[in-house]
XYZ file of C-alpha atoms in Angstrom:
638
model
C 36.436 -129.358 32.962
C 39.307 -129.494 34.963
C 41.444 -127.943 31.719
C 39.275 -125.160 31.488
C 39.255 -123.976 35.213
C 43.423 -124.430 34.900
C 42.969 -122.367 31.789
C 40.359 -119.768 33.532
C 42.843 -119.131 36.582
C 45.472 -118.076 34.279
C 43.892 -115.159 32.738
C 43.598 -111.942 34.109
C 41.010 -109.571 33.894
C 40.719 -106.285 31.538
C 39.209 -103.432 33.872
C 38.629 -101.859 31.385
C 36.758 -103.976 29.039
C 35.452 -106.606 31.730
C 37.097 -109.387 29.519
C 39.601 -111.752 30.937
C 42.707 -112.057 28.913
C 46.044 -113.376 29.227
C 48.662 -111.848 30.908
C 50.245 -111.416 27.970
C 47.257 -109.499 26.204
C 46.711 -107.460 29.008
C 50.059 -105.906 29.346
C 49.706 -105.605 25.187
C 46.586 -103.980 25.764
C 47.772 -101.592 28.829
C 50.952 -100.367 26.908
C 48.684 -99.571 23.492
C 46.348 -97.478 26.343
C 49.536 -95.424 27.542
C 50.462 -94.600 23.672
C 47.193 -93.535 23.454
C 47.204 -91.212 26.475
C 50.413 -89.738 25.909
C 49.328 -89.064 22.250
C 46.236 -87.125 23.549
C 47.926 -86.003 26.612
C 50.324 -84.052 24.295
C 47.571 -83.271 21.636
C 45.819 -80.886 25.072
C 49.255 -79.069 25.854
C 49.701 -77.974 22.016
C 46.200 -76.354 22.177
C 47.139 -74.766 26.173
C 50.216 -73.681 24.625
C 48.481 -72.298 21.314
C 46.251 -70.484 23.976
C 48.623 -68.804 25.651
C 51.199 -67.674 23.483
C 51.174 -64.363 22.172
C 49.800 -63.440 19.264
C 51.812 -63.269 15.652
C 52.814 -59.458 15.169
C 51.252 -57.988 12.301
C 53.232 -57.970 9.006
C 54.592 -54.121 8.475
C 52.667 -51.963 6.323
C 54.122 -50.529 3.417
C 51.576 -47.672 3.580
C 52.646 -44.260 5.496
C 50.490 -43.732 8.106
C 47.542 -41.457 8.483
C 48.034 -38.201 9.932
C 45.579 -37.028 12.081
C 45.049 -33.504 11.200
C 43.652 -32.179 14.566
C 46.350 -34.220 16.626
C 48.406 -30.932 17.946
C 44.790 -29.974 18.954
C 44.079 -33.222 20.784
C 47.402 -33.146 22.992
C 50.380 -31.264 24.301
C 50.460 -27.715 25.279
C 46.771 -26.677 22.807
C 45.366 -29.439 24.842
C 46.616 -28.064 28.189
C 45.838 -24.286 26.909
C 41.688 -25.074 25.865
C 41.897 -26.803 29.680
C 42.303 -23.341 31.452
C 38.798 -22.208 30.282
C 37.558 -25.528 28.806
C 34.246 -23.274 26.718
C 32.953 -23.676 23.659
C 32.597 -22.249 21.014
C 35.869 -20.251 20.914
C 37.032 -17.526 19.051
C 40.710 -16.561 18.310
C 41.969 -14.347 16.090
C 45.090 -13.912 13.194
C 46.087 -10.134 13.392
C 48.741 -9.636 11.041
C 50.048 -5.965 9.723
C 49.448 -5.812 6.315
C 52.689 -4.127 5.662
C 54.436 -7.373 3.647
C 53.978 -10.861 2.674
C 53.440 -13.242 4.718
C 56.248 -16.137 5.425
C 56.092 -19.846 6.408
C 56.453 -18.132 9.861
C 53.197 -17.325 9.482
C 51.517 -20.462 8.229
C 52.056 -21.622 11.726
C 50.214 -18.887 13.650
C 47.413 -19.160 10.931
C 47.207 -23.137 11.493
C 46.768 -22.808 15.088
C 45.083 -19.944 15.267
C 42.077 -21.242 12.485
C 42.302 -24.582 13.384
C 41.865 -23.981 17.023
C 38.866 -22.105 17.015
C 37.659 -24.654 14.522
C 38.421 -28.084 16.397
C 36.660 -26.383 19.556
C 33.736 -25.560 17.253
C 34.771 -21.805 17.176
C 35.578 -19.195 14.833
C 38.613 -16.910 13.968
C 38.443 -13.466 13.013
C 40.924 -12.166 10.337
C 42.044 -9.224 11.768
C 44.351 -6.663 10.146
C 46.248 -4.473 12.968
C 46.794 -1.587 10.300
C 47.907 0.849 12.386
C 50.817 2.301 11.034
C 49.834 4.048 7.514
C 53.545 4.674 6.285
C 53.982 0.583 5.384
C 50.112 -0.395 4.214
C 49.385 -1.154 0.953
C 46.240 -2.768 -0.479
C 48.399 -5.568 -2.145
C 49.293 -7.300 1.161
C 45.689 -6.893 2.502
C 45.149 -8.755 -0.642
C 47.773 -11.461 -0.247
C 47.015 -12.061 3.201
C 43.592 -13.091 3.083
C 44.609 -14.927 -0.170
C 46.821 -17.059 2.044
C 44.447 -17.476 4.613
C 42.052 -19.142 2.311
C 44.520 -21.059 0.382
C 45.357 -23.087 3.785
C 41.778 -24.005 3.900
C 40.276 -21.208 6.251
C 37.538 -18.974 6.197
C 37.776 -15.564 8.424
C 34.364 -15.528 10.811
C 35.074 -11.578 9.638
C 37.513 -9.480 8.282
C 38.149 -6.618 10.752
C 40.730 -4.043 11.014
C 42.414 -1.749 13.534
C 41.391 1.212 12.236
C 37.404 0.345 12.451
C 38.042 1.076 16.444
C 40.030 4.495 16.234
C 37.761 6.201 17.779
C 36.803 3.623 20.363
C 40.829 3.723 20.767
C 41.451 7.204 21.483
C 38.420 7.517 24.189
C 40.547 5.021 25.520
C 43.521 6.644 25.615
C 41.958 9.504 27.019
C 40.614 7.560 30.470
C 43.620 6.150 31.062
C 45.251 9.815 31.493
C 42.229 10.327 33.527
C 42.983 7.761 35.734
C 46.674 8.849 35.346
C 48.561 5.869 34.005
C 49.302 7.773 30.886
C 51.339 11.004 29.534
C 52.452 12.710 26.987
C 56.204 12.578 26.406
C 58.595 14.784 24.493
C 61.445 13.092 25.256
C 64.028 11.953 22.373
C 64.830 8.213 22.103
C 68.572 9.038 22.680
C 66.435 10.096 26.669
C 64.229 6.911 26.785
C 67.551 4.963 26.294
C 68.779 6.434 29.298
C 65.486 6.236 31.017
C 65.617 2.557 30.559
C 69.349 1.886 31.936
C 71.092 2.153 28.367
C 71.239 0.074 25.419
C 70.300 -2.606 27.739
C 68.927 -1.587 30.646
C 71.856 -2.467 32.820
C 74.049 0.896 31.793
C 72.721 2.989 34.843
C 69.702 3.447 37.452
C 66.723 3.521 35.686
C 63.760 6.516 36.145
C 60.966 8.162 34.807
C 60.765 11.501 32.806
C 59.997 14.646 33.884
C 56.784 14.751 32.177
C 55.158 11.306 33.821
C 54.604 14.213 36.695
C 51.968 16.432 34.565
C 48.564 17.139 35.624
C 45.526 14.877 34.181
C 44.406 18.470 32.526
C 47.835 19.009 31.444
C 47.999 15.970 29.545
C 44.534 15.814 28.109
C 45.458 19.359 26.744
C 48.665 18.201 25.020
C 47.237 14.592 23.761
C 44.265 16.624 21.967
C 47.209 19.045 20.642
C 48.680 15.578 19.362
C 45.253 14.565 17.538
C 44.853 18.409 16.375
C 48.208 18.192 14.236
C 50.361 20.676 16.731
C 53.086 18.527 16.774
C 55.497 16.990 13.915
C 56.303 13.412 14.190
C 58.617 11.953 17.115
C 57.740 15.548 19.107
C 55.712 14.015 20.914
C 54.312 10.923 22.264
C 51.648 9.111 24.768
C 53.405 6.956 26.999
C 51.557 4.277 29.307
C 52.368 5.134 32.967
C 52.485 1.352 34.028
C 53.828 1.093 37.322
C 57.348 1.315 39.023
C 60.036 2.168 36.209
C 62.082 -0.283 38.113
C 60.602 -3.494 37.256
C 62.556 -5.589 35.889
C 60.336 -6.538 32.624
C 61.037 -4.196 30.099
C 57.185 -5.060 28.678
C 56.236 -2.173 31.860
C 58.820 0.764 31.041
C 56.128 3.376 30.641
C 55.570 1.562 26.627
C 54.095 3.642 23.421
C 50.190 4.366 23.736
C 50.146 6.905 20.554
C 52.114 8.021 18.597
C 51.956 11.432 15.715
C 52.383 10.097 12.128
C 51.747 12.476 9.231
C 50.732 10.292 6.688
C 46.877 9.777 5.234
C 45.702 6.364 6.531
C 44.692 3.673 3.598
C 40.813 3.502 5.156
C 40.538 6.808 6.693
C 42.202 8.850 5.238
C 43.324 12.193 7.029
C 40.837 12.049 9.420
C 43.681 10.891 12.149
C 47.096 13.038 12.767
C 47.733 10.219 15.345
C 47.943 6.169 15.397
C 48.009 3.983 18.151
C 50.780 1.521 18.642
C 50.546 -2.256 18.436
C 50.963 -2.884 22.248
C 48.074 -0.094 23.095
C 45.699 -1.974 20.089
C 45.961 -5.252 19.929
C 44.565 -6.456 23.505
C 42.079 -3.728 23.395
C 40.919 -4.878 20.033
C 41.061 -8.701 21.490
C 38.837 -7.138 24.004
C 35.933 -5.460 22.085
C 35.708 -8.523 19.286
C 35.138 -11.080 22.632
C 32.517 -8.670 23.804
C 30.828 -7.795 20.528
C 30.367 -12.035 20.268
C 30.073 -12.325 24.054
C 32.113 -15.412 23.592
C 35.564 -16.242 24.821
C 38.504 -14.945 23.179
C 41.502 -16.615 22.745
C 44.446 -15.409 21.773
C 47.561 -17.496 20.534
C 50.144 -15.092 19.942
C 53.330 -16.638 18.032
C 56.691 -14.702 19.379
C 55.057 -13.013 21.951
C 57.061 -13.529 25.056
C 55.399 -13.886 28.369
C 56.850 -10.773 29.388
C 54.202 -8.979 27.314
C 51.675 -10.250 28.666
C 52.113 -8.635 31.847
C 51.685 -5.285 30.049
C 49.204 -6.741 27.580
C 46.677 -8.070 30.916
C 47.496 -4.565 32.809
C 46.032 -2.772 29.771
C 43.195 -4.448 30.426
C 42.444 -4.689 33.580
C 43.137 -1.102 34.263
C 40.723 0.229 31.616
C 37.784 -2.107 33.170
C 37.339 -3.776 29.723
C 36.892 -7.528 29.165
C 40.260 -9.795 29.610
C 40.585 -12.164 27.069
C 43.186 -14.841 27.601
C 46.390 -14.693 26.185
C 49.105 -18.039 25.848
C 52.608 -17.748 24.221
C 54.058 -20.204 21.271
C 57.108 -20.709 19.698
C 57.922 -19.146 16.376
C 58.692 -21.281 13.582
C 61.678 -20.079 11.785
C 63.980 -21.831 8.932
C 67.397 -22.681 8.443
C 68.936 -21.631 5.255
C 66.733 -18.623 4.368
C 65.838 -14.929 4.987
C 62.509 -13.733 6.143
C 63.270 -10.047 7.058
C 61.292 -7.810 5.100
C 63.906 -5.667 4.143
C 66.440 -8.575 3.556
C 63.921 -9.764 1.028
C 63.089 -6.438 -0.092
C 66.969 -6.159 -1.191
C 66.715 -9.219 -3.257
C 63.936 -8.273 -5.145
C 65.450 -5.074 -6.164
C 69.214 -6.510 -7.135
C 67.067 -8.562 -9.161
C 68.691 -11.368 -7.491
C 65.086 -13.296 -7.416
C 62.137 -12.513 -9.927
C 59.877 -10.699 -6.796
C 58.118 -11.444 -3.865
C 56.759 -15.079 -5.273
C 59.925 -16.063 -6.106
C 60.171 -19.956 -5.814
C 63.033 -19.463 -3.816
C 62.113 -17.459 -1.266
C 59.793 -18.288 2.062
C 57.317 -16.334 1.622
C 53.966 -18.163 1.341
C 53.399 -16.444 -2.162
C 56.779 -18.250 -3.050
C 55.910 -21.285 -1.593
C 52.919 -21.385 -3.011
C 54.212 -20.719 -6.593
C 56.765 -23.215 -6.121
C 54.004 -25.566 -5.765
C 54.163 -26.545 -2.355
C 50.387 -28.063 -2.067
C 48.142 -26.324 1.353
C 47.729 -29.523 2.418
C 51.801 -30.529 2.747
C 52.272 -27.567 5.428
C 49.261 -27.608 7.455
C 50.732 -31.763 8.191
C 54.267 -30.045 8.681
C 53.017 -27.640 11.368
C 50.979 -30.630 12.791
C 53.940 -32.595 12.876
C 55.891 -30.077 14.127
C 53.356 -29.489 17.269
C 53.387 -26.208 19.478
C 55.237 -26.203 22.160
C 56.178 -22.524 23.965
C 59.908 -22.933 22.725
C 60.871 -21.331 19.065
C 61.791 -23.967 16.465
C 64.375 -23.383 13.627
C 63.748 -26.474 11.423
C 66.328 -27.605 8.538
C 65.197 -27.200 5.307
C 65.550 -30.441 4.831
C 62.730 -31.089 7.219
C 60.426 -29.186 5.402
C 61.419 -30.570 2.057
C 60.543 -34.242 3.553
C 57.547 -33.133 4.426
C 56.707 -32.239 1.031
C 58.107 -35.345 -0.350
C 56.058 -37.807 1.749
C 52.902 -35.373 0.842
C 53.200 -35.218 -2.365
C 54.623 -39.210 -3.228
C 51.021 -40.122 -1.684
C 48.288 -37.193 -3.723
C 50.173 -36.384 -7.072
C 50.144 -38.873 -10.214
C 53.295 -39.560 -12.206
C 54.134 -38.693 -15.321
C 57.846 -39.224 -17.661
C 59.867 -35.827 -18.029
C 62.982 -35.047 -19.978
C 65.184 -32.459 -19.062
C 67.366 -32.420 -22.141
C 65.838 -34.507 -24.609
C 68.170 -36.694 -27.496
C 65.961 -38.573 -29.869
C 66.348 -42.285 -30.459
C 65.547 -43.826 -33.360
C 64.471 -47.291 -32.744
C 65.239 -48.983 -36.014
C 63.049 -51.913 -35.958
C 59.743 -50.996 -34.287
C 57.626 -50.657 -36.846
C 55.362 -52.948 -35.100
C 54.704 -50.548 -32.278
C 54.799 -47.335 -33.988
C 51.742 -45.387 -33.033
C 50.226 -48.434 -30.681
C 48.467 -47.018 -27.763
C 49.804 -47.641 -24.289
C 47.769 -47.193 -21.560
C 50.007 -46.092 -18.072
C 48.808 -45.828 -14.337
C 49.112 -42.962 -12.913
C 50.331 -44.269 -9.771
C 51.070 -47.728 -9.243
C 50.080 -47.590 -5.689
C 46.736 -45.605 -6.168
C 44.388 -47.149 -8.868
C 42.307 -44.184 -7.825
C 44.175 -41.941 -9.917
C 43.160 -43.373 -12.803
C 45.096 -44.102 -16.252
C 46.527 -42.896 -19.264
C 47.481 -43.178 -22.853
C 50.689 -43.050 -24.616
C 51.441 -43.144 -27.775
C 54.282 -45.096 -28.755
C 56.460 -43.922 -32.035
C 59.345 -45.183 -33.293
C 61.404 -41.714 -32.789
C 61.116 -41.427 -28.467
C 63.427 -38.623 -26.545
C 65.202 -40.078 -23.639
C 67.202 -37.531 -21.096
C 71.231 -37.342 -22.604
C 72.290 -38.214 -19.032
C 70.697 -41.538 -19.585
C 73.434 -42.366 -22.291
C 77.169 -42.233 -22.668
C 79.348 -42.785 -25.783
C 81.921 -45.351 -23.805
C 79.776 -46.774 -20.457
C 81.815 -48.545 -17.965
C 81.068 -51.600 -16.219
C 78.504 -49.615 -13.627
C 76.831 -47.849 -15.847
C 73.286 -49.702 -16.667
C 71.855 -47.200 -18.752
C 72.201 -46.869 -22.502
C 75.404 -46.964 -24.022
C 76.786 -48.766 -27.618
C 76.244 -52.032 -27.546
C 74.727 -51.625 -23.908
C 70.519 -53.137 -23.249
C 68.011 -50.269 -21.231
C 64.469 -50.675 -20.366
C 61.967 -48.062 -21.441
C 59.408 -47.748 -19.195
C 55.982 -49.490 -19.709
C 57.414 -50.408 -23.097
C 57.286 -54.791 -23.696
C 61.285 -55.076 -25.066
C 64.337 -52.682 -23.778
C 66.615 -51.408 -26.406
C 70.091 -51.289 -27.401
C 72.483 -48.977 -29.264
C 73.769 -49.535 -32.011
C 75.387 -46.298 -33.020
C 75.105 -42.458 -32.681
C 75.911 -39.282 -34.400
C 77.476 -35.813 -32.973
C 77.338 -32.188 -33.799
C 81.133 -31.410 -34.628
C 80.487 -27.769 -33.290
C 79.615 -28.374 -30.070
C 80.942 -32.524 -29.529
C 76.769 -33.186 -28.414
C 75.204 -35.865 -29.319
C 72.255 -35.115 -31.698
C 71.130 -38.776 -32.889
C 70.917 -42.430 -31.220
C 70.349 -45.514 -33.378
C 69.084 -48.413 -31.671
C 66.825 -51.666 -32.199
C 64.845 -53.719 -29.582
C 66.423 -56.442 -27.418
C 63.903 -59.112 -27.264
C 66.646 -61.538 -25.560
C 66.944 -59.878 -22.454
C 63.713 -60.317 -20.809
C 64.551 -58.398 -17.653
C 67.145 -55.139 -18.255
C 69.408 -53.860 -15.447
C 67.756 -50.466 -15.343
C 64.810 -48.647 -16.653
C 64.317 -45.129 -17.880
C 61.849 -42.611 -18.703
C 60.950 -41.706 -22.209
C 58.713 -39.430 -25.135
C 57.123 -40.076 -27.736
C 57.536 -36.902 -30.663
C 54.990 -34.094 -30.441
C 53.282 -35.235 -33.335
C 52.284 -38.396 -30.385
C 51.042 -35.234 -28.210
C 54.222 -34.829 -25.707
C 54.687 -31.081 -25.661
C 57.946 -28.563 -25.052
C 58.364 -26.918 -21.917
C 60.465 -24.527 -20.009
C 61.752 -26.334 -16.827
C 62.971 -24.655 -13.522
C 65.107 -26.597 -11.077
C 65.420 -24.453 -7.833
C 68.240 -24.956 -5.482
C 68.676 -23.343 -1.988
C 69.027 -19.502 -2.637
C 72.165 -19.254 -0.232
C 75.385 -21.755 0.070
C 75.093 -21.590 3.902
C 72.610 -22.362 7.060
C 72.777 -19.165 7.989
C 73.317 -15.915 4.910
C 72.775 -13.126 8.038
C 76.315 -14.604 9.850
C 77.724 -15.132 6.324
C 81.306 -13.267 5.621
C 80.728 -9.987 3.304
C 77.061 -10.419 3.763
C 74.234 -12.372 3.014
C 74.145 -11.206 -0.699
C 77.913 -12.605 -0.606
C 76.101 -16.035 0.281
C 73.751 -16.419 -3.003
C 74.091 -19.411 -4.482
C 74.796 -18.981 -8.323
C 73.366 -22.121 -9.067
C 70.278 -21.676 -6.956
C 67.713 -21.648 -9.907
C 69.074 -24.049 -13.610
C 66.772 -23.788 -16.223
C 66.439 -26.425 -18.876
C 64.382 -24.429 -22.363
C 63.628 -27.091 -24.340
C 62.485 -29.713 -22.138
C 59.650 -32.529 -23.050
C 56.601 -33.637 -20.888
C 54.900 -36.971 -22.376
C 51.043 -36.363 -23.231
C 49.956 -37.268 -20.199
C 50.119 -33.329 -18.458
C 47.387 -32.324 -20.796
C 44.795 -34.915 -18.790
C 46.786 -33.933 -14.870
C 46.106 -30.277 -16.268
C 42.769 -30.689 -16.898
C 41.940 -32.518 -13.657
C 43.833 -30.236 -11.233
C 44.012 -29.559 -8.427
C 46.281 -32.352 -7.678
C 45.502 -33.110 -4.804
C 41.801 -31.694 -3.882
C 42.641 -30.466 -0.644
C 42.886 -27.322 1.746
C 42.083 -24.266 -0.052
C 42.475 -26.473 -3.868
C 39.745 -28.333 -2.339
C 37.186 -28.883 -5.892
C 38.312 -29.555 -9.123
C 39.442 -26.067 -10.946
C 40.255 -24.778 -7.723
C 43.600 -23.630 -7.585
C 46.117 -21.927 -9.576
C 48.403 -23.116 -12.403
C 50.538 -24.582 -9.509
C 48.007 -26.718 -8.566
C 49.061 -28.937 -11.700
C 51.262 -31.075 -9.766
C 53.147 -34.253 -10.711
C 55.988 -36.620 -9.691
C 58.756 -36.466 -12.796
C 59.694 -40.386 -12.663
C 62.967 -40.553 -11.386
C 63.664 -37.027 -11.310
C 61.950 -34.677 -8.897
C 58.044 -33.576 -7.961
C 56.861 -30.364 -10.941
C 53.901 -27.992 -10.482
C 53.438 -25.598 -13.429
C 54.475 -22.192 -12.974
C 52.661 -18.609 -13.564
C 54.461 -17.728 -16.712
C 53.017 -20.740 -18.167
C 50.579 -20.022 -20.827
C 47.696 -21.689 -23.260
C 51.128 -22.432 -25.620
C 53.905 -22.506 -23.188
C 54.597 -24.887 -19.996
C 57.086 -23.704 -17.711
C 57.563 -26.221 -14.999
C 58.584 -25.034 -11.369
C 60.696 -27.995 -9.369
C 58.901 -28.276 -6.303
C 61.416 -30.358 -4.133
C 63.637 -33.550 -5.499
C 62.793 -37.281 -5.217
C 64.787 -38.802 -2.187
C 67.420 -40.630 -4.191
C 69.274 -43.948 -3.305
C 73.211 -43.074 -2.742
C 73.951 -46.007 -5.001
C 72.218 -44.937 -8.298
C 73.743 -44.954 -11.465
């Protein structure tokens, strides 16, 4: 008994279990508690710290992102613009003269113009201001609203000037009733004078004598003017639009009417006088917002605020409705011409082949070229609208294209100037089918087949007689891959014409020891294997420098001579025949259904050449390929 209470009052008791141990045990026990604790301890600030540290960024997508196609709408100065009379629906308008083609210029004002009205669940009127009978011609009525609808729009109505003539001249004749107008007879070498000189800093600046005729007086000589009394430039009804001495040009007594003698394209010689643009345009704003009792807005591109001082006094004076006017930037291009009669010069030094030359920025050329709808309406979205003009690179507008077009066109293998290779041993593969993506990022596109054949054409810049040691492509004794084809190939020998020291023949065989070649090319099968001969076109800039107009001797001294290199007897693999029939490529804008577009709607990426549509000369037994913009190389290829 005695041993066990001397045994009892050595041990120590366990709090936690109750037990009594010995010391010994215990402090075993405590230390195998404070692992424990520690363990868990550290176990609870992993998951605090897992809490509360950010978040893993997102890998980067190899995808371009989505434009948003009504983003200029959405922000900036369209945004602040709808905010001055935030009403809906609302009308604009695109008033173009239809005396020449439109320009890329132009695809900006029809952009806004359309696709304002139409984000704010508005309309647009097409309106042609064809006031001035001596340029008209029913072709560019034609063209215009040809462009209009290729972008993807559709004119609430086609209107025109001339439908408010009349309504114009009763007009005309209350505001010399309320005498802020005249008749003039003054020469221009007068005006000039009138309005300081050259630049209206030369002298003092005053009105003409005739600003101080009678109402009577004037209404007798304006009706002479409509009667056919007076020749052209021998008289003229000026606006009388405040104090000569202000210092905005946009109120120096402008042009109301003027006497043209030339029949008019819709009315033929019913009028002896036409209004001018700045008496028409923001009466005609005027009577289209009242006619819809809506507002009108108008967007005018190059119109400087300046005018619309004169353009709201108009208005306002007459007692008509006052649509609002805002001012944008105009889009302009480095490297080109847009004049009319800059153009017009080309076209008759048969420098380019006409209006739609691929080279040229008009929207007919453009469009011919194969620039898709779609590509431009996301330039001018990218581009935004801001009140400042914007001269863009061409190089801009060309990357534009490229990103477009690399996402909505399918691929296909072109040779520019085709060399056949005779592959000596593939007897195995001759006339096996091979069934190619169209796009290996876009299994929507589809697939297909190739027929492989022993004789293939491969482009004679993707061989050399002697290769050195960077040259990957194929050579003597040098390996290539063809594209989607299981071996690469190497050459064995070649033949040449003596004539002309070209190579006409390539012998080769397959390489089935190198698994993986240095370099790839494209490749055709003969055109018994359904590839088929065309006529390609590789367009260059037309002019060597940013800026022809500045160029010495002239911008026809700054044509490039090696603006447009045609290969004749290029080969497209079978594959066109199946892009042709499912074009357009892409289905968008005004291409928006399948057989809805033109022949340049048959669109393709070249693999590793350059982005094709098919050109207007092309016919049912000839392919003539227009080169839309190149592929952005890598400054190392060889």
């Amino acid at each position: 008994m005695a041993d066990l209470v001397e045994s009892t009052a050595k041990l120590q008791l366990d709090e936690e279990t109750g037990e009594m141990v010995s010391k010994a045990e215990l402090k075993k026990r405590q230390k195998k508690r404070e692992k424990a604790k520690a363990k868990e301890a550290a176990k609870s600030e992993a998951k605090t710290d897992e809490k509360t540290k950010p978040a893993p960024k997102p890998k980067a997508s190899t995808e371009e992102p989505t434009i948003d196609p009504n983003n200029m709408f959405k922000t900036g100065f369209l945004e602040d613009v709808f905010k001055i009379r935030p009403m809906k629906p609302v009308f604009t308008r695109f008033p173009p003269e239809p005396n020449g083609f439109l320009h890329i210029g132009h695809a900006k004002a029809i952009t806004v113009n359309f696709g304002f009205a139409r984000y704010h669940e508005g309309q647009c009127y097409l309106r042609y201001d064809d006031t001035n009978p001596e340029a008209e011609e029913q072709v560019y009525f034609d063209a215009i609203l040809e462009m209009v609808e290729w972008l993807g729009f559709k004119p609430y109505k086609i209107t025109y000037s001339s439908d408010n003539f009349q309504k114009l001249y009763d007009l005309a004749e209350k505001l010399i009733e309320l005498e802020k107008a005249y008749v003039c007879h003054c020469s221009d070498t007068d005006i000039k004078l009138q309005r300081g000189g050259e630049k209206g800093t030369a002298g003092p600046r005053y009105r003409c004598k005739h600003a101080e005729q009678t109402i009577e007086e004037n209404l007798t000589e304006f009706r002479g003017m409509r009667d056919g009394k007076y020749k052209p430039q021998e008289a003229f009804l000026r606006m009388k639009q405040g104090s000569i001495t202000d210092g905005n040009p946009q109120m120096w007594d402008l042009a109301a009417y003027r006497v043209l003698d030339k029949p008019h394209y819709r009315t033929g010689d019913t009028w002896k006088i036409y209004p001018t643009y700045d008496f028409t345009h923001c009466l005609c704003d005027s009577f289209e917002g009242i006619m819809s009792l809506i507002l009108v807005l108008v967007l005018s591109i190059a119109c400087l605020v300046q005018s619309r001082v004169s353009y709201e006094w108009l208005n306002k004076t007459l007692g008509v409705y006052e649509p609002m006017q805002r001012e944008y930037g105009r889009l302009s291009i480095t490297g080109t011409l847009l004049s009319k009669r800059k153009i017009m010069k080309l076209v008759t030094e048969k420098i380019v082949r006409g209006w739609n030359d691929p080279r040229l920025y008009t929207l007919i050329g453009i469009k011919r070229r194969g620039v898709p709808p779609g590509a431009i309406l996301e330039f001018v979205n990218e581009l935004g609208v801001t009140t400042a003009n914007s001269v863009i690179e061409i190089k801009r507008f060309d990357q534009a294209i490229r990103k477009y077009l690399e996402r909505t066109v399918p691929r296909l293998m072109l040779i520019l100037d085709p060399v056949p290779v005779v592959i000596e041993d593939a007897d195995e593969l001759d006339g096996k089918t091979l069934t190619v993506p169209f796009s290996p990022k876009d299994p929507k596109m589809g697939s297909h087949d190739i027929t492989f054949t022993k004789t293939v054409y491969i482009d004679r810049s993707d061989f050399r007689e002697e290769a050195d040691l960077s040259f990957f492509r194929l050579a003597p004794g040098k390996t290539v891959g063809l594209l989607q084809v299981p071996h690469p190939i190497k050459a064995v020998s070649f033949t040449k014409d003596d004539a002309t020291g070209k190579v006409t023949e390539i012998r080769a065989v397959f390489d089935k020891e190198t698994k993986k070649p240095k370099a790839y090319i494209q490749w055709a099968p003969t055109e018994a294997a359904g590839s088929r001969k065309a006529e390609v076109r590789i367009y260059n800039s037309l002019f060597k420098s940013d800026n022809p107009n500045d160029a010495p001797g002239g911008f026809l001294d700054d044509v490039n001579p090696e603006s447009e290199v045609v290969f004749p007897e290029a080969i497209v693999e079978s594959g066109f025949d199946e892009v042709r029939r499912r074009a357009p490529w892409p289905e968008a804008a005004g291409e928006s259904e399948l057989g809805r577009g033109g022949p340049e709607s048959v669109r393709f990426q070249a693999m590793r050449i350059a982005y094709f549509a098919m050109d207007s000369d092309s016919t049912d037994d000839r392919i003539v390929l227009n080169r839309i913009v190149a592929l952005k190389e890598d400054a190392g290829k060889s």
